[in-house]
mmCIF file of C-alpha atoms and ligand atoms in Angstrom:
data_model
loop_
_atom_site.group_PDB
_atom_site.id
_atom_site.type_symbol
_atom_site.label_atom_id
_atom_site.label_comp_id
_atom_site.label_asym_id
_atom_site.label_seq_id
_atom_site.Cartn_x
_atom_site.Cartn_y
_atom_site.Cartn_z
ATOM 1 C CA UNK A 1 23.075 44.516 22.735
ATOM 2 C CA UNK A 2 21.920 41.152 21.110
ATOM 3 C CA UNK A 3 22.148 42.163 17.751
ATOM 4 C CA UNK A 4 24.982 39.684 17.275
ATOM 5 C CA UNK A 5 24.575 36.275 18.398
ATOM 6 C CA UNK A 6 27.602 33.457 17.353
ATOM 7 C CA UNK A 7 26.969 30.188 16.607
ATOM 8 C CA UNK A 8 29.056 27.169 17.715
ATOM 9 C CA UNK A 9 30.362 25.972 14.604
ATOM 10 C CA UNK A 10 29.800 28.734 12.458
ATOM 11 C CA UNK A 11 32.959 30.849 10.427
ATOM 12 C CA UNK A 12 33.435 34.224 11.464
ATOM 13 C CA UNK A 13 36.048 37.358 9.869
ATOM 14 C CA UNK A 14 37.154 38.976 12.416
ATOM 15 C CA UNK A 15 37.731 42.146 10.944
ATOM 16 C CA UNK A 16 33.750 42.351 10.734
ATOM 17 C CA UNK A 17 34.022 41.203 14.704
ATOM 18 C CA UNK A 18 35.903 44.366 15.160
ATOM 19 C CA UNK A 19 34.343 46.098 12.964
ATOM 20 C CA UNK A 20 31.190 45.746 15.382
ATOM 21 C CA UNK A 21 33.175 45.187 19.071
ATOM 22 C CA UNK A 22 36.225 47.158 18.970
ATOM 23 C CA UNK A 23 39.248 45.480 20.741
ATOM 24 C CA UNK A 24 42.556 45.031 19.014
ATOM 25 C CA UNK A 25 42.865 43.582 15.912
ATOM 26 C CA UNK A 26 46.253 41.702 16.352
ATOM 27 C CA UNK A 27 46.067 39.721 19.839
ATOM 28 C CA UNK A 28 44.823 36.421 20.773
ATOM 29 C CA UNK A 29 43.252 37.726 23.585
ATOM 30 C CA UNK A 30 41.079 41.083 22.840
ATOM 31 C CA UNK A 31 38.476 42.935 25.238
ATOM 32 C CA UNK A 32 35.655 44.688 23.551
ATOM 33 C CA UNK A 33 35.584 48.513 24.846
ATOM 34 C CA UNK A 34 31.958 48.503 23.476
ATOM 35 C CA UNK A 35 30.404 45.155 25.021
ATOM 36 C CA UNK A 36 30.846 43.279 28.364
ATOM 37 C CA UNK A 37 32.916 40.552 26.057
ATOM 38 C CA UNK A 38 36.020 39.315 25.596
ATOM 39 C CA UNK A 39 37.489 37.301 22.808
ATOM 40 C CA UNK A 40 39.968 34.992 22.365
ATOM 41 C CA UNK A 41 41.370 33.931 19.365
ATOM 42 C CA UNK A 42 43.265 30.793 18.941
ATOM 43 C CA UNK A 43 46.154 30.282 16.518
ATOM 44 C CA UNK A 44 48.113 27.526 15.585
ATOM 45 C CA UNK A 45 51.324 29.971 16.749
ATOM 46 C CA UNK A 46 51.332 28.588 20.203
ATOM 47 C CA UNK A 47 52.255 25.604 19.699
ATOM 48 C CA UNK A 48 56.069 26.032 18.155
ATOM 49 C CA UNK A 49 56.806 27.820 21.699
ATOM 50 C CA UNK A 50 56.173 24.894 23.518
ATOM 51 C CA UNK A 51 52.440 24.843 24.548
ATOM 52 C CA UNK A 52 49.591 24.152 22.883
ATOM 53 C CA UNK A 53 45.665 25.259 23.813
ATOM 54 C CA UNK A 54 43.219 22.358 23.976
ATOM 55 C CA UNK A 55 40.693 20.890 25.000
ATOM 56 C CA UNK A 56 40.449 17.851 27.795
ATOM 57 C CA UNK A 57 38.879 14.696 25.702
ATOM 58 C CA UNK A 58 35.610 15.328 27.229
ATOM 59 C CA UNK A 59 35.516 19.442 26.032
ATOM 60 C CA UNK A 60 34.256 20.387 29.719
ATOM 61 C CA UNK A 61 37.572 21.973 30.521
ATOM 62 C CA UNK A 62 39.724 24.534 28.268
ATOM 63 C CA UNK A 63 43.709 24.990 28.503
ATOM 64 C CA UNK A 64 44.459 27.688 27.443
ATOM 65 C CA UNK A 65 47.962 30.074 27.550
ATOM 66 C CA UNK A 66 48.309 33.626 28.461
ATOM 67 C CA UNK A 67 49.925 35.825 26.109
ATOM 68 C CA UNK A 68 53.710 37.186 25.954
ATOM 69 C CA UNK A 69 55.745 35.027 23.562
ATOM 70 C CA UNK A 70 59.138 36.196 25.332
ATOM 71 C CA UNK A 71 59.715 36.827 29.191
ATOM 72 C CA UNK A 72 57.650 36.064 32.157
ATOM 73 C CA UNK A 73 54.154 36.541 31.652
ATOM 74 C CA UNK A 74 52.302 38.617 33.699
ATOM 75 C CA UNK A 75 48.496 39.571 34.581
ATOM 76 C CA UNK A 76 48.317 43.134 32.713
ATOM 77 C CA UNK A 77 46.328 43.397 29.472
ATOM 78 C CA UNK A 78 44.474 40.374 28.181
ATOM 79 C CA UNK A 79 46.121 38.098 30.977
ATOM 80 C CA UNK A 80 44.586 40.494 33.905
ATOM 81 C CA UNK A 81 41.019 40.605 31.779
ATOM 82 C CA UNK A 82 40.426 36.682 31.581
ATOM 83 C CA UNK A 83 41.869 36.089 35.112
ATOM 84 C CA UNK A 84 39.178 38.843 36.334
ATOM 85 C CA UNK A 85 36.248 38.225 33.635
ATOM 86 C CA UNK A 86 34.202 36.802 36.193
ATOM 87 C CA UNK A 87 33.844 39.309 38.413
ATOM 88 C CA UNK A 88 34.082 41.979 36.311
ATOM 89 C CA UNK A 89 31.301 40.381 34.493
ATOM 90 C CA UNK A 90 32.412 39.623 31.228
ATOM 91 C CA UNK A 91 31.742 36.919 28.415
ATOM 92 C CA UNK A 92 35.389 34.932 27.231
ATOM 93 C CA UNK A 93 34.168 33.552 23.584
ATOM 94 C CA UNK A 94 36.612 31.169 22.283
ATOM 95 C CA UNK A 95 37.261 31.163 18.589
ATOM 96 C CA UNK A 96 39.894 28.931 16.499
ATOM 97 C CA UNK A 97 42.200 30.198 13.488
ATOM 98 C CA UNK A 98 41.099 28.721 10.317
ATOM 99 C CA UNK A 99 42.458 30.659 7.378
ATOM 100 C CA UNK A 100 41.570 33.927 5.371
ATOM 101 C CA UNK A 101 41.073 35.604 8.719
ATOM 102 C CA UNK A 102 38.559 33.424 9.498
ATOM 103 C CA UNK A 103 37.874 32.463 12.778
ATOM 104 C CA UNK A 104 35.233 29.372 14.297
ATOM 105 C CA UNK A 105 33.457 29.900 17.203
ATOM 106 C CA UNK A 106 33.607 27.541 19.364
ATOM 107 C CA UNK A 107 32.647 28.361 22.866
ATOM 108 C CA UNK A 108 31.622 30.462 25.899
ATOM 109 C CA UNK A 109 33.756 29.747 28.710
ATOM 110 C CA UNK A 110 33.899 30.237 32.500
ATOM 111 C CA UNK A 111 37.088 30.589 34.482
ATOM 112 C CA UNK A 112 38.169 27.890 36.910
ATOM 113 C CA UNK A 113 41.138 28.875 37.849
ATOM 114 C CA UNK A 114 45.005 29.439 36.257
ATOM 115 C CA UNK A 115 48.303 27.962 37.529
ATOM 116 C CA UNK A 116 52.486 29.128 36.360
ATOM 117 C CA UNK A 117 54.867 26.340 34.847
ATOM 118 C CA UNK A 118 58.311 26.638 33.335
ATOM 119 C CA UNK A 119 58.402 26.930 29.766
ATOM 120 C CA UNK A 120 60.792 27.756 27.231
ATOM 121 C CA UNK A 121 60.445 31.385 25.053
ATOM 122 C CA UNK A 122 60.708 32.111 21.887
ATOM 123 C CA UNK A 123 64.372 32.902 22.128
ATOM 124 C CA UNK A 124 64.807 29.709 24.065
ATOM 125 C CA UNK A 125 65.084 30.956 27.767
ATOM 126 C CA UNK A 126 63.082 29.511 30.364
ATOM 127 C CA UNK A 127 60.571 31.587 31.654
ATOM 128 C CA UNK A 128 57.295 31.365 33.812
ATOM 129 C CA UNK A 129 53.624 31.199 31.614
ATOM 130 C CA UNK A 130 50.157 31.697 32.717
ATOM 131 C CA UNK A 131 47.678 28.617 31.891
ATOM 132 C CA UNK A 132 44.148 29.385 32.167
ATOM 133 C CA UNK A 133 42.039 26.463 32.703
ATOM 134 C CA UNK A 134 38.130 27.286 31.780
ATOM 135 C CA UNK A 135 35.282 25.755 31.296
ATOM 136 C CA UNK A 136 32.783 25.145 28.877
ATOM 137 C CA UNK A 137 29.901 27.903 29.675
ATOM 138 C CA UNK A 138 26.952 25.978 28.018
ATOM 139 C CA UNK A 139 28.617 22.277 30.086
ATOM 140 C CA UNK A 140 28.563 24.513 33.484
ATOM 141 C CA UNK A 141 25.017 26.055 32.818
ATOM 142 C CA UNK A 142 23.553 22.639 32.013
ATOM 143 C CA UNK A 143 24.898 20.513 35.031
ATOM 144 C CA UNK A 144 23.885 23.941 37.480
ATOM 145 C CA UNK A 145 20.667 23.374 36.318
ATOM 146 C CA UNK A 146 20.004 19.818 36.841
ATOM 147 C CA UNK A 147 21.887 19.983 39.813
ATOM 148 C CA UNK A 148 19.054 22.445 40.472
ATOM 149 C CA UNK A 149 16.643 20.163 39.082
ATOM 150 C CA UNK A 150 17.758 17.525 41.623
ATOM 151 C CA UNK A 151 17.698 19.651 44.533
ATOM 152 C CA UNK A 152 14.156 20.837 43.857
ATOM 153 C CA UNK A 153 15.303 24.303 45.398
ATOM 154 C CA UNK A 154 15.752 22.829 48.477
ATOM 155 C CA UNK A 155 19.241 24.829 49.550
ATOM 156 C CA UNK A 156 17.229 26.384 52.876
ATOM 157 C CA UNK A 157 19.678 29.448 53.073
ATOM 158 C CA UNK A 158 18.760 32.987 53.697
ATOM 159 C CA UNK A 159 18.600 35.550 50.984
ATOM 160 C CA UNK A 160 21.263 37.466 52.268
ATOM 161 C CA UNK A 161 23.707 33.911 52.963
ATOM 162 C CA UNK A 162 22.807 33.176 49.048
ATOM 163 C CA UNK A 163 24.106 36.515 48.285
ATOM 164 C CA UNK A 164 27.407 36.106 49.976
ATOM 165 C CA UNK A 165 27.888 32.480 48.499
ATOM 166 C CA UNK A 166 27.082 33.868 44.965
ATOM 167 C CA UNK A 167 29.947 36.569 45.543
ATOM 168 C CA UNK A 168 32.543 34.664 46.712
ATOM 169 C CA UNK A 169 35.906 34.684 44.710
ATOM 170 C CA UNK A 170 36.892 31.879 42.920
ATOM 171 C CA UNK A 171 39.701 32.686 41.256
ATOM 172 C CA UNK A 172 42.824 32.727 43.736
ATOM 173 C CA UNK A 173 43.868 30.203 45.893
ATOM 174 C CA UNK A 174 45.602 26.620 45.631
ATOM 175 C CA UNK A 175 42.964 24.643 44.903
ATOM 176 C CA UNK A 176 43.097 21.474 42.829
ATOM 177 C CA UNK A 177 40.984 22.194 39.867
ATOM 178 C CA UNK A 178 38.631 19.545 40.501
ATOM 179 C CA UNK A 179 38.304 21.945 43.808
ATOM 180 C CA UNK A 180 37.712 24.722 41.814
ATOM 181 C CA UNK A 181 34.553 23.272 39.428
ATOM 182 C CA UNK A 182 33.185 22.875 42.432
ATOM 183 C CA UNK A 183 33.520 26.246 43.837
ATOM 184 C CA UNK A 184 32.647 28.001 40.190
ATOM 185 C CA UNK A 185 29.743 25.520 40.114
ATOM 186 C CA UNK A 186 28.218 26.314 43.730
ATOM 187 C CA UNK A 187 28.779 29.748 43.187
ATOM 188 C CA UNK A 188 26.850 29.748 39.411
ATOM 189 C CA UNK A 189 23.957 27.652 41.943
ATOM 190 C CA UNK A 190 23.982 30.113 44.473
ATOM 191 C CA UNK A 191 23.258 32.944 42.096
ATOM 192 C CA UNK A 192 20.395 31.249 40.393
ATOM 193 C CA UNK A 193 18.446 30.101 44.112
ATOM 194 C CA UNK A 194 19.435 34.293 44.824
ATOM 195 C CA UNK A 195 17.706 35.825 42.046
ATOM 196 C CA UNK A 196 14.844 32.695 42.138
ATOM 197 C CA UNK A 197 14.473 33.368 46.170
ATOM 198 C CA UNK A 198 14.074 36.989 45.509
ATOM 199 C CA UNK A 199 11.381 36.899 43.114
ATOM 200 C CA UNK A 200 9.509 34.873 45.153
ATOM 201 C CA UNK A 201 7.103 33.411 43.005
ATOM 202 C CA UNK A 202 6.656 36.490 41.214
ATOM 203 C CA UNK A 203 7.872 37.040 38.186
ATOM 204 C CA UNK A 204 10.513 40.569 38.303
ATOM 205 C CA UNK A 205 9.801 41.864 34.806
ATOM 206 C CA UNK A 206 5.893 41.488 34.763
ATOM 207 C CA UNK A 207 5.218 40.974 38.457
ATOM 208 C CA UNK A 208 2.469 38.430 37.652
ATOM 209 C CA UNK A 209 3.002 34.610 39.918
ATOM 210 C CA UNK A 210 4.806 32.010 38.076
ATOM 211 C CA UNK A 211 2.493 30.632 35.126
ATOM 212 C CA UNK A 212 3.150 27.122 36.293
ATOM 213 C CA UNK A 213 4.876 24.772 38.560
ATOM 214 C CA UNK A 214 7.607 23.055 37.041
ATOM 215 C CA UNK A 215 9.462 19.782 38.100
ATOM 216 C CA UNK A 216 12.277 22.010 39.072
ATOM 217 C CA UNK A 217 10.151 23.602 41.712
ATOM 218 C CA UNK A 218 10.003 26.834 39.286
ATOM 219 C CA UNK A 219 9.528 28.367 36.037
ATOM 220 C CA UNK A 220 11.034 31.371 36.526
ATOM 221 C CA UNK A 221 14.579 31.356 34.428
ATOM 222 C CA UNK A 222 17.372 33.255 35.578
ATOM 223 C CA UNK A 223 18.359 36.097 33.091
ATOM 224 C CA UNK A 224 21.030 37.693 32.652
ATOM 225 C CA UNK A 225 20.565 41.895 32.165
ATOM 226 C CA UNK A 226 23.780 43.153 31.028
ATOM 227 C CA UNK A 227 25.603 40.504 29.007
ATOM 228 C CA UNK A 228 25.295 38.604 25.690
ATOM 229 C CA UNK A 229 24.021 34.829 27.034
ATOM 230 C CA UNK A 230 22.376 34.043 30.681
ATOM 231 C CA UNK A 231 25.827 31.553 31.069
ATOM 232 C CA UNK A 232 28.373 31.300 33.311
ATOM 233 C CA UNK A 233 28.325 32.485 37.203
ATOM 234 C CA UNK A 234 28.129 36.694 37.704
ATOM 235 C CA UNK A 235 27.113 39.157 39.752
ATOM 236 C CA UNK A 236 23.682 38.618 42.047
ATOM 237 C CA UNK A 237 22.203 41.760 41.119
ATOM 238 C CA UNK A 238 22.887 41.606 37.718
ATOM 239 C CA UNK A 239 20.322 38.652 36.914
ATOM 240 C CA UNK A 240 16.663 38.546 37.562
ATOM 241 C CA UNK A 241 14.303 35.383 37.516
ATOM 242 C CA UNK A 242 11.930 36.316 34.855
ATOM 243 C CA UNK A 243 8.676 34.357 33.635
ATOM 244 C CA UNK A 244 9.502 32.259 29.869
ATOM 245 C CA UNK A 245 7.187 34.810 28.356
ATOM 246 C CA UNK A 246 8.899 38.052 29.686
ATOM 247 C CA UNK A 247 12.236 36.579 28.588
ATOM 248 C CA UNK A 248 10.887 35.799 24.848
ATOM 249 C CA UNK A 249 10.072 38.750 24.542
ATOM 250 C CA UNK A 250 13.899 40.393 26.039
ATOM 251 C CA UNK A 251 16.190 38.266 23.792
ATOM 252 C CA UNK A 252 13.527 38.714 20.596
ATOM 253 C CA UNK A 253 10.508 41.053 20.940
ATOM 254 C CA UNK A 254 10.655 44.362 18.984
ATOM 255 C CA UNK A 255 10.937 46.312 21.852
ATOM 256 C CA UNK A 256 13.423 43.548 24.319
ATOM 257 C CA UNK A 257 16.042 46.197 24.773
ATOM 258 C CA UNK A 258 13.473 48.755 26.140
ATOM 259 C CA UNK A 259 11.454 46.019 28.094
ATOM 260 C CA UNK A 260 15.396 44.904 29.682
ATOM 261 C CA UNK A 261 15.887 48.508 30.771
ATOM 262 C CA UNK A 262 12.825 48.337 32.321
ATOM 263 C CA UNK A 263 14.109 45.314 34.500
ATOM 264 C CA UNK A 264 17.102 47.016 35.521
ATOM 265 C CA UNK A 265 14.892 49.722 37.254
ATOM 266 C CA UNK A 266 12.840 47.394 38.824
ATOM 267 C CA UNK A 267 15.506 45.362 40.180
ATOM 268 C CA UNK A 268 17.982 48.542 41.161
ATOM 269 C CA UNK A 269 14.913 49.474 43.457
ATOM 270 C CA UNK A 270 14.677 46.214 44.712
ATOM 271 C CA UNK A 271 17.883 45.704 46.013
ATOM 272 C CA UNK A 272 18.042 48.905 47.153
ATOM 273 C CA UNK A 273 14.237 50.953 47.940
ATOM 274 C CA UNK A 274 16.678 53.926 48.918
ATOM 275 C CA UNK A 275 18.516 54.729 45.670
ATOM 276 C CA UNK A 276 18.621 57.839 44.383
ATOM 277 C CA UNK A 277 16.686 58.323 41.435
ATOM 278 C CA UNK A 278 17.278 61.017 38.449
ATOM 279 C CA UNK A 279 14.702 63.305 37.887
ATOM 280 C CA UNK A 280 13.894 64.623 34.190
HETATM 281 ZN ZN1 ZN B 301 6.943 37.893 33.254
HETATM 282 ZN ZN1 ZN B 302 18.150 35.942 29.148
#
């Protein structure tokens, strides 16, 4: 599961990608049949039909257009798996088009939120286009936690009102996108004071109490059990708040993959005592 692990910066082929994800070869945007992950690739194409994918100057927020060079586009394919990757629980790595069929990776990013304009096609007819607007991943994960930080865990909710704030849908509605961070940003919280609330001071891999107190009000870090990085908001029960030493030990002891399997037992019968189990 973590046996590949990009770096910002670094050059990439993307056959080799591929060669270890699946997804198709050809597309900007390509979905990994083998991994929770999504990829897009960024070319310099977009640009001649009238759009271009960038940046805002402070890299916290990502345009970026769908794909269908001629006619309306439309959520099916890689359009429907970025507008949905965050509740289907998926990673959207962004990579750039440098040359040789190699690609830089840039970023992880989270989905704000997507709006329609007019734009011209390739064969010069107007015609509606998708633009995703995301957000830098690591930015999100670092201003959830000091927002954290600053809130010393105070949110006084309920486990089961956390849970419904960490599940709520961000993606449709009207919003303004400065609406939307927020959202995306209170829902990311939400999840973290959820699987921090449930462990209750106990760490959910090694069930031993928190090894210290931190300025944050705890040590436990919120980990994520199914995906490639812990960034980004997700699913409630598909993170656990895990001591620094059990999640070493996940993302690079011998045996992490085992002892992460081992979590997702643990935490299956915690959020539900009544499961059935298999019997070998
Ligand atoms: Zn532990
Ligand atoms: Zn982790």
């Amino acid at each position: 599961m973590w046996s590949i692990k990009f770096v910002p910066g670094e050059y990439y082929k993307r056959s080799e990608i591929h060669d270890q994800f699946g997804g198709n070869r050809q597309r900007g945007i390509s979905a990994s049949a083998k991994e929770p992950v999504i990829f897009i690739f960024s070319g310099a194409s977009g640009a001649q039909y009238g759009y271009s994918d960038d940046w805002n100057e402070e890299k916290t927020l990502f345009m970026y257009t769908g794909e269908g060079q001629i006619g309306d586009q439309v959520f099916s394919m890689g359009n429907k798996a970025l507008r949905d990757h965050v509740n289907n629980s998926k990673d959207v790595l962004l990579f750039h088009h440098s040359k040789n069929g190699l690609y830089r990776f840039d970023d992880q990013l989270t989905l704000i939120g997507y709006e329609t304009k007019q734009s011209l096609d390739r064969e010069g007819n107007m015609r509606e286009v998708i633009q995703f607007v995301f957000e830098s991943s690591s930015y999100l994960t670092r201003s959830v936690e000091e927002e954290l930080e600053g809130n010393k865990l105070t949110y006084d909710r309920s486990l089961d009102e956390l849970k419904e704030l960490a599940l709520q849908d961000t993606s449709n509605g009207h919003d303004s996108v400065q609406m939307k961070r927020v959202k995306v940003r209170k829902r990311s919280e939400a999840i973290k004071l959820y699987a921090r609330a449930r462990a209750d001071g106990t760490c959910e891999a090694c069930e031993q109490p928190e090894p210290f107190e931190a300025k944050s009000g705890s040590s436990l870090e919120v980990h994520h059990m199914y995906r490639l990085s812990d960034g980004g908001p997700d699913h409630p029960e598909h993170v656990a708040a895990i001591c620094p030493n059990c999640h070493a030990r996940i993302h690079r002891g011998v045996d992490g993959m085992e002892y992460n399997e081992t979590l997702i037992e643990r935490i299956l019968d915690k959020e539900d005592p009544f499961r059935m189990k298999y019997i070998h």
